[in-house]
Amino acid sequence: MGQFQFEIGFSILLLLLGYFFGRHAEKRHFNSIRQREEEYRDILSIASKVTTAEDSAKPGMLVTGSVVISVDYFKRFLALLRTIFGGRVTSYETLLDRARREAILRMKEEARSLNADRIFNIKLETASISKNAAGNIGSVEVLAYGTAISRVNQGGF
Amino acid sequence: MIYRNPKIPEGINYSNANPVKEFALLASGAIAIIIMLIYLLGSLLDWSSKFIPFAYEQELAAPWVEEFKGTPSTQQNEVAKYLQSLADDISPLMGLSDEVEITLHYIDTDTVNGVATLGGNIFIFRGLLEKLPSENALTMLLAHEMAHVKLRHPVKALSKGALFTLLYAVLSGQNNTDVSGLFSGTSQFAFLGFSRSQEQAADDEALLVLQKYYQHTQGAFELFTVLLNENSTIETINIFNSHPAVKKRIASTIRTAKVKGWKIKGEVSLMPDSIVNIIEKKHSKSINDTY
């Protein structure tokens, strides 16, 4: 069963590669997210539709931020094991947390380029690319969108 | 209304725990389940193989046996006939069930081997036969192989092989594994491996037969001595690799003989000259051919 041993060896190699590269990428991404979240702290993202007296009465602008992140082999394997035993799929939780925060950050980036200060009515959408089709890379897309509005006397649009 | 975006503490939506720990826990759990499954299914097969009719085994093996045997020469047939008569002599001592039928084949190659396979077919190779010093050793060899057949080891090995192929196909999710062809192919019957405990069981049976037939067990030591020399000189793939280490076999034989009060030494009978002549002639011929 030389083929069997080859496949086992190859899977272990993929697991190791997935673990080391995936973990490195995740760490870097989280650091960058935390840093940029501080940068964009002044732009408020609000789930409500209700504006206040401070907000400009000018029409709002649609702002979007979308991100696609791929699952590494290690995370996939861990999630696969979870399908046997059940429980929190922690390996995907970090992935989706990163994706959501990155999408919001990109949306804020767009808002800043429009000189907006607040984003109302924020919505988040998650889509899995390629679904569960065999042989495909499992990737996830998160789209964040909302209505950007500037404050009264702040210039803006 | 006043809106604020306070800083949200980290680690609410995800866990900071080391994934390697989780992986180790889950993977070892999964592996344990797989091993348990294999063990349970294996035991089930071991137990249920006695319900497989011997005739079915014979039918399964027939095409492969024909292919492997080729067309034996008159001399080869003579050796096979001799082996068969010896096997027929000892088979009443073995307590074989009525449906079991032992067929001896003689293969004229240098392989130092004896093989028991499906359908009661036993192959003895010239390479091993020419090294045996006496008929006693040959009787031990035949009794050992016949014990495999009696204990249904070949069919157990085959069904286990099929189980592993099937499990492998299921677990790896492969669709190109020829599961339906598991029993139709012929090559996989060639050399079924037996486990150590199966070899031990066959040794025990054979030793009893040897004692009953000759009233001493010297043949076993003669056979083991040949195997011992063979193991230390040639590194070929043969059945003896799966056999318990030869030295252990010798020790366990001495122990058994002692416990039962059997004689370890005794008078040995030689193989008939006509047979020895055929084997040795072949041997010298093959040497001439090579050099």
CSV table of C-alpha atoms in Angstrom, one decimal, chain B:
chain,number,residue,atom,x,y,z
B,1,MET,CA,-29.8,59.8,20.9
B,2,ILE,CA,-26.1,59.5,21.4
B,3,TYR,CA,-24.2,56.9,19.5
B,4,ARG,CA,-20.9,55.5,20.6
B,5,ASN,CA,-18.5,52.7,19.4
B,6,PRO,CA,-16.7,51.5,22.5
B,7,LYS,CA,-13.7,49.3,22.2
B,8,ILE,CA,-14.9,45.7,22.3
B,9,PRO,CA,-12.6,43.4,24.3
B,10,GLU,CA,-10.9,40.7,22.3
B,11,GLY,CA,-11.8,37.0,22.5
B,12,ILE,CA,-15.6,37.2,22.7
B,13,ASN,CA,-16.3,35.9,19.2
B,14,TYR,CA,-13.4,33.6,19.0
B,15,SER,CA,-11.3,31.4,21.2
B,16,ASN,CA,-7.6,32.1,21.9
B,17,ALA,CA,-7.0,28.4,22.9
B,18,ASN,CA,-4.2,26.7,21.1
B,19,PRO,CA,-5.6,24.8,18.1
B,20,VAL,CA,-2.9,22.1,18.4
B,21,LYS,CA,-4.3,20.9,21.7
B,22,GLU,CA,-7.8,20.7,20.2
B,23,PHE,CA,-6.4,18.9,17.1
B,24,ALA,CA,-4.5,16.4,19.2
B,25,LEU,CA,-7.5,15.6,21.3
B,26,LEU,CA,-9.9,15.2,18.3
B,27,ALA,CA,-7.5,13.4,16.1
B,28,SER,CA,-6.6,10.9,18.8
B,29,GLY,CA,-10.3,10.4,19.5
B,30,ALA,CA,-10.9,9.8,15.8
B,31,ILE,CA,-8.0,7.4,15.5
B,32,ALA,CA,-9.2,5.5,18.5
B,33,ILE,CA,-12.6,5.1,17.0
B,34,ILE,CA,-11.1,3.9,13.7
B,35,ILE,CA,-8.9,1.4,15.5
B,36,MET,CA,-11.8,0.1,17.6
B,37,LEU,CA,-13.9,-0.2,14.5
B,38,ILE,CA,-11.1,-2.2,12.7
B,39,TYR,CA,-10.6,-4.4,15.8
B,40,LEU,CA,-14.3,-5.1,16.2
B,41,LEU,CA,-14.9,-5.8,12.5
B,42,GLY,CA,-11.7,-7.9,12.4
B,43,SER,CA,-12.9,-10.0,15.4
B,44,LEU,CA,-16.3,-10.4,13.7
B,45,LEU,CA,-14.6,-11.6,10.5
B,46,ASP,CA,-12.4,-14.0,12.5
B,47,TRP,CA,-15.4,-15.4,14.2
B,48,SER,CA,-17.7,-15.5,11.1
B,49,SER,CA,-15.1,-17.0,8.7
B,50,LYS,CA,-16.0,-20.5,9.8
B,51,PHE,CA,-19.3,-20.1,8.2
B,52,ILE,CA,-17.8,-19.5,4.7
B,53,PRO,CA,-18.1,-22.8,2.9
B,54,PHE,CA,-14.8,-24.5,2.0
B,55,ALA,CA,-16.1,-25.2,-1.5
B,56,TYR,CA,-16.5,-21.4,-2.0
B,57,GLU,CA,-12.9,-20.9,-1.0
B,58,GLN,CA,-11.8,-23.6,-3.5
B,59,GLU,CA,-13.8,-22.0,-6.3
B,60,LEU,CA,-12.3,-18.7,-5.5
B,61,ALA,CA,-8.7,-20.0,-5.6
B,62,ALA,CA,-9.1,-22.3,-8.6
B,63,PRO,CA,-8.2,-19.9,-11.4
B,64,TRP,CA,-5.2,-18.4,-9.5
B,65,VAL,CA,-3.9,-21.9,-8.6
B,66,GLU,CA,-4.0,-22.9,-12.2
B,67,GLU,CA,-2.2,-19.8,-13.3
B,68,PHE,CA,0.5,-20.0,-10.6
B,69,LYS,CA,1.1,-23.7,-11.1
B,70,GLY,CA,1.6,-23.5,-14.8
B,71,THR,CA,2.1,-26.9,-16.5
B,72,PRO,CA,4.2,-29.1,-14.2
B,73,SER,CA,6.6,-31.6,-15.7
B,74,THR,CA,6.4,-35.3,-15.0
B,75,GLN,CA,9.1,-35.0,-12.4
B,76,GLN,CA,7.4,-32.1,-10.7
B,77,ASN,CA,4.2,-34.2,-10.6
B,78,GLU,CA,6.1,-37.0,-9.0
B,79,VAL,CA,7.3,-34.7,-6.2
B,80,ALA,CA,3.8,-33.3,-5.8
B,81,LYS,CA,2.5,-36.8,-5.6
B,82,TYR,CA,5.0,-37.7,-2.9
B,83,LEU,CA,4.1,-34.5,-0.9
B,84,GLN,CA,0.4,-35.3,-1.4
B,85,SER,CA,0.8,-38.9,0.0
B,86,LEU,CA,2.7,-37.6,3.0
B,87,ALA,CA,-0.1,-35.0,3.6
B,88,ASP,CA,-2.7,-37.7,3.2
B,89,ASP,CA,-0.8,-39.8,5.8
B,90,ILE,CA,-0.9,-37.1,8.4
B,91,SER,CA,-4.3,-35.6,7.7
B,92,PRO,CA,-6.2,-38.2,9.8
B,93,LEU,CA,-4.1,-37.0,12.7
B,94,MET,CA,-5.1,-33.4,12.2
B,95,GLY,CA,-8.8,-33.6,12.8
B,96,LEU,CA,-9.7,-31.8,9.6
B,97,SER,CA,-13.4,-31.3,9.0
B,98,ASP,CA,-14.9,-33.4,6.3
B,99,GLU,CA,-15.3,-30.7,3.7
B,100,VAL,CA,-11.7,-29.6,3.9
B,101,GLU,CA,-9.6,-31.0,1.1
B,102,ILE,CA,-5.8,-30.6,1.0
B,103,THR,CA,-4.0,-30.3,-2.3
B,104,LEU,CA,-0.2,-30.2,-2.5
B,105,HIS,CA,1.7,-28.4,-5.2
B,106,TYR,CA,5.4,-28.5,-5.9
B,107,ILE,CA,6.9,-25.4,-7.5
B,108,ASP,CA,10.3,-25.7,-9.1
B,109,THR,CA,11.9,-22.3,-8.1
B,110,ASP,CA,14.6,-21.2,-5.7
B,111,THR,CA,12.2,-19.5,-3.4
B,112,VAL,CA,12.7,-20.8,0.2
B,113,ASN,CA,9.1,-21.0,1.1
B,114,GLY,CA,6.0,-23.0,1.8
B,115,VAL,CA,2.6,-21.4,1.4
B,116,ALA,CA,-0.9,-22.3,2.5
B,117,THR,CA,-3.5,-20.5,0.6
B,118,LEU,CA,-7.3,-20.6,-0.1
B,119,GLY,CA,-9.1,-23.8,-0.9
B,120,GLY,CA,-6.6,-26.0,0.9
B,121,ASN,CA,-3.9,-25.4,-1.7
B,122,ILE,CA,-0.4,-25.8,-0.3
B,123,PHE,CA,2.6,-24.8,-2.3
B,124,ILE,CA,6.0,-26.1,-1.4
B,125,PHE,CA,8.9,-24.6,-3.3
B,126,ARG,CA,12.1,-26.4,-4.3
B,127,GLY,CA,14.2,-23.8,-2.6
B,128,LEU,CA,12.9,-24.9,0.8
B,129,LEU,CA,12.4,-28.6,0.0
B,130,GLU,CA,16.0,-29.1,-1.0
B,131,LYS,CA,17.2,-27.7,2.3
B,132,LEU,CA,15.2,-30.0,4.5
B,133,PRO,CA,17.4,-32.7,5.9
B,134,SER,CA,14.7,-35.3,6.6
B,135,GLU,CA,11.1,-36.4,6.1
B,136,ASN,CA,10.5,-35.4,9.7
B,137,ALA,CA,11.2,-31.8,8.9
B,138,LEU,CA,9.0,-32.0,5.8
B,139,THR,CA,6.2,-33.5,7.9
B,140,MET,CA,6.5,-30.6,10.3
B,141,LEU,CA,6.3,-28.1,7.4
B,142,LEU,CA,3.3,-29.8,5.8
B,143,ALA,CA,1.5,-30.1,9.2
B,144,HIS,CA,2.2,-26.4,9.8
B,145,GLU,CA,0.7,-25.4,6.5
B,146,MET,CA,-2.2,-27.9,6.9
B,147,ALA,CA,-2.9,-26.4,10.3
B,148,HIS,CA,-3.3,-23.0,8.6
B,149,VAL,CA,-5.9,-24.5,6.3
B,150,LYS,CA,-7.6,-26.3,9.2
B,151,LEU,CA,-7.9,-23.1,11.2
B,152,ARG,CA,-9.1,-21.3,8.1
B,153,HIS,CA,-6.3,-18.7,8.3
B,154,PRO,CA,-6.2,-18.0,4.5
B,155,VAL,CA,-9.8,-17.1,4.3
B,156,LYS,CA,-9.5,-15.0,7.4
B,157,ALA,CA,-6.5,-13.2,5.9
B,158,LEU,CA,-8.4,-12.6,2.7
B,159,SER,CA,-11.5,-11.2,4.4
B,160,LYS,CA,-9.4,-9.0,6.5
B,161,GLY,CA,-7.6,-7.7,3.4
B,162,ALA,CA,-10.9,-7.0,1.9
B,163,LEU,CA,-12.0,-5.2,5.0
B,164,PHE,CA,-8.9,-3.0,5.0
B,165,THR,CA,-9.4,-2.1,1.3
B,166,LEU,CA,-13.0,-1.3,2.0
B,167,LEU,CA,-12.3,0.8,5.0
B,168,TYR,CA,-9.5,2.6,3.2
B,169,ALA,CA,-11.9,3.4,0.3
B,170,VAL,CA,-14.5,4.7,2.7
B,171,LEU,CA,-12.2,6.7,4.9
B,172,SER,CA,-10.2,8.2,2.1
B,173,GLY,CA,-13.3,8.9,0.1
B,174,GLN,CA,-11.7,7.5,-3.0
B,175,ASN,CA,-14.0,6.5,-5.8
B,176,ASN,CA,-11.4,4.8,-7.9
B,177,THR,CA,-10.8,1.9,-5.4
B,178,ASP,CA,-12.1,-1.2,-7.1
B,179,VAL,CA,-14.2,-2.4,-4.2
B,180,SER,CA,-16.4,-4.7,-6.4
B,181,GLY,CA,-13.2,-6.3,-7.8
B,182,LEU,CA,-12.0,-7.3,-4.3
B,183,PHE,CA,-12.7,-11.0,-4.8
B,184,SER,CA,-12.5,-11.2,-8.5
B,185,GLY,CA,-8.8,-10.5,-9.0
B,186,THR,CA,-6.3,-13.3,-8.7
B,187,SER,CA,-3.0,-11.8,-7.7
B,188,GLN,CA,-4.0,-10.8,-4.2
B,189,PHE,CA,-4.3,-14.5,-3.2
B,190,ALA,CA,-0.7,-15.1,-3.9
B,191,PHE,CA,0.8,-14.6,-0.5
B,192,LEU,CA,-1.7,-13.9,2.3
B,193,GLY,CA,0.1,-12.8,5.4
B,194,PHE,CA,-0.8,-14.5,8.7
B,195,SER,CA,-0.5,-12.9,12.1
B,196,ARG,CA,1.9,-14.1,14.7
B,197,SER,CA,-0.7,-15.6,16.8
B,198,GLN,CA,-2.0,-17.6,13.8
B,199,GLU,CA,1.6,-18.8,13.1
B,200,GLN,CA,1.9,-19.8,16.8
B,201,ALA,CA,-1.4,-21.7,16.6
B,202,ALA,CA,-0.3,-23.5,13.4
B,203,ASP,CA,3.0,-24.4,15.1
B,204,ASP,CA,1.2,-25.9,18.1
B,205,GLU,CA,-1.1,-28.0,15.9
B,206,ALA,CA,1.9,-29.1,13.8
B,207,LEU,CA,3.9,-30.1,16.8
B,208,LEU,CA,1.1,-32.3,18.1
B,209,VAL,CA,0.8,-34.0,14.7
B,210,LEU,CA,4.6,-34.6,14.6
B,211,GLN,CA,4.5,-36.2,18.0
B,212,LYS,CA,1.6,-38.4,17.1
B,213,TYR,CA,3.2,-39.5,13.8
B,214,TYR,CA,6.8,-40.1,15.0
B,215,GLN,CA,6.5,-40.1,18.8
B,216,HIS,CA,9.2,-37.4,18.9
B,217,THR,CA,9.5,-33.8,17.7
B,218,GLN,CA,12.9,-33.6,16.2
B,219,GLY,CA,11.5,-32.7,12.8
B,220,ALA,CA,10.4,-29.3,14.2
B,221,PHE,CA,13.9,-28.5,15.3
B,222,GLU,CA,15.3,-29.5,11.9
B,223,LEU,CA,12.8,-27.3,10.1
B,224,PHE,CA,13.5,-24.3,12.4
B,225,THR,CA,17.3,-24.7,12.0
B,226,VAL,CA,16.8,-24.4,8.2
B,227,LEU,CA,14.6,-21.3,8.7
B,228,LEU,CA,17.1,-19.9,11.1
B,229,ASN,CA,20.0,-20.2,8.6
B,230,GLU,CA,17.7,-18.8,5.9
B,231,ASN,CA,16.7,-15.8,7.9
B,232,SER,CA,20.2,-14.8,8.7
B,233,THR,CA,21.5,-15.2,5.1
B,234,ILE,CA,18.8,-14.0,2.7
B,235,GLU,CA,16.7,-11.0,3.1
B,236,THR,CA,13.9,-11.9,0.8
B,237,ILE,CA,10.2,-11.4,1.2
B,238,ASN,CA,8.9,-14.7,2.4
B,239,ILE,CA,6.3,-16.0,4.8
B,240,PHE,CA,8.9,-16.4,7.5
B,241,ASN,CA,9.0,-12.7,8.0
B,242,SER,CA,5.6,-12.9,9.4
B,243,HIS,CA,6.4,-15.9,11.5
B,244,PRO,CA,7.4,-15.4,15.1
B,245,ALA,CA,11.1,-15.0,15.3
B,246,VAL,CA,12.5,-18.4,14.7
B,247,LYS,CA,14.4,-18.5,18.0
B,248,LYS,CA,11.2,-17.8,19.8
B,249,ARG,CA,9.6,-20.7,17.9
B,250,ILE,CA,12.4,-23.0,18.9
B,251,ALA,CA,12.1,-22.0,22.6
B,252,SER,CA,8.3,-22.3,22.6
B,253,THR,CA,8.6,-25.8,21.0
B,254,ILE,CA,11.0,-26.9,23.7
B,255,ARG,CA,8.7,-25.6,26.3
B,256,THR,CA,5.7,-27.4,24.8
B,257,ALA,CA,7.6,-30.6,24.4
B,258,LYS,CA,8.8,-30.4,28.0
B,259,VAL,CA,5.4,-29.7,29.5
B,260,LYS,CA,3.8,-32.6,27.5
B,261,GLY,CA,6.7,-34.9,28.2
B,262,TRP,CA,7.5,-35.3,24.5
B,263,LYS,CA,10.9,-36.4,23.2
B,264,ILE,CA,12.9,-33.8,21.5
B,265,LYS,CA,15.2,-36.2,19.8
B,266,GLY,CA,14.5,-39.4,18.0
B,267,GLU,CA,15.1,-41.5,14.9
B,268,VAL,CA,14.6,-39.6,11.7
B,269,SER,CA,13.5,-41.0,8.4
B,270,LEU,CA,14.9,-39.6,5.1
B,271,MET,CA,13.0,-38.6,2.1
B,272,PRO,CA,12.9,-41.3,-0.6
B,273,ASP,CA,16.0,-41.3,-2.9
B,274,SER,CA,13.9,-40.9,-6.1
B,275,ILE,CA,12.5,-37.6,-4.8
B,276,VAL,CA,15.9,-36.4,-3.5
B,277,ASN,CA,17.3,-37.1,-6.9
B,278,ILE,CA,14.7,-35.1,-8.7
B,279,ILE,CA,15.2,-32.1,-6.4
B,280,GLU,CA,19.0,-32.2,-6.5
B,281,LYS,CA,19.1,-32.8,-10.2
B,282,LYS,CA,17.0,-29.7,-10.7
B,283,HIS,CA,19.2,-27.8,-8.3
B,284,SER,CA,22.4,-28.6,-10.1
B,285,LYS,CA,20.7,-27.9,-13.4
B,286,SER,CA,19.6,-24.5,-12.3
B,287,ILE,CA,23.1,-23.8,-11.1
B,288,ASN,CA,24.5,-24.8,-14.5
B,289,ASP,CA,21.9,-22.5,-16.1
B,290,THR,CA,23.0,-19.6,-14.1
B,291,TYR,CA,26.7,-19.9,-14.4
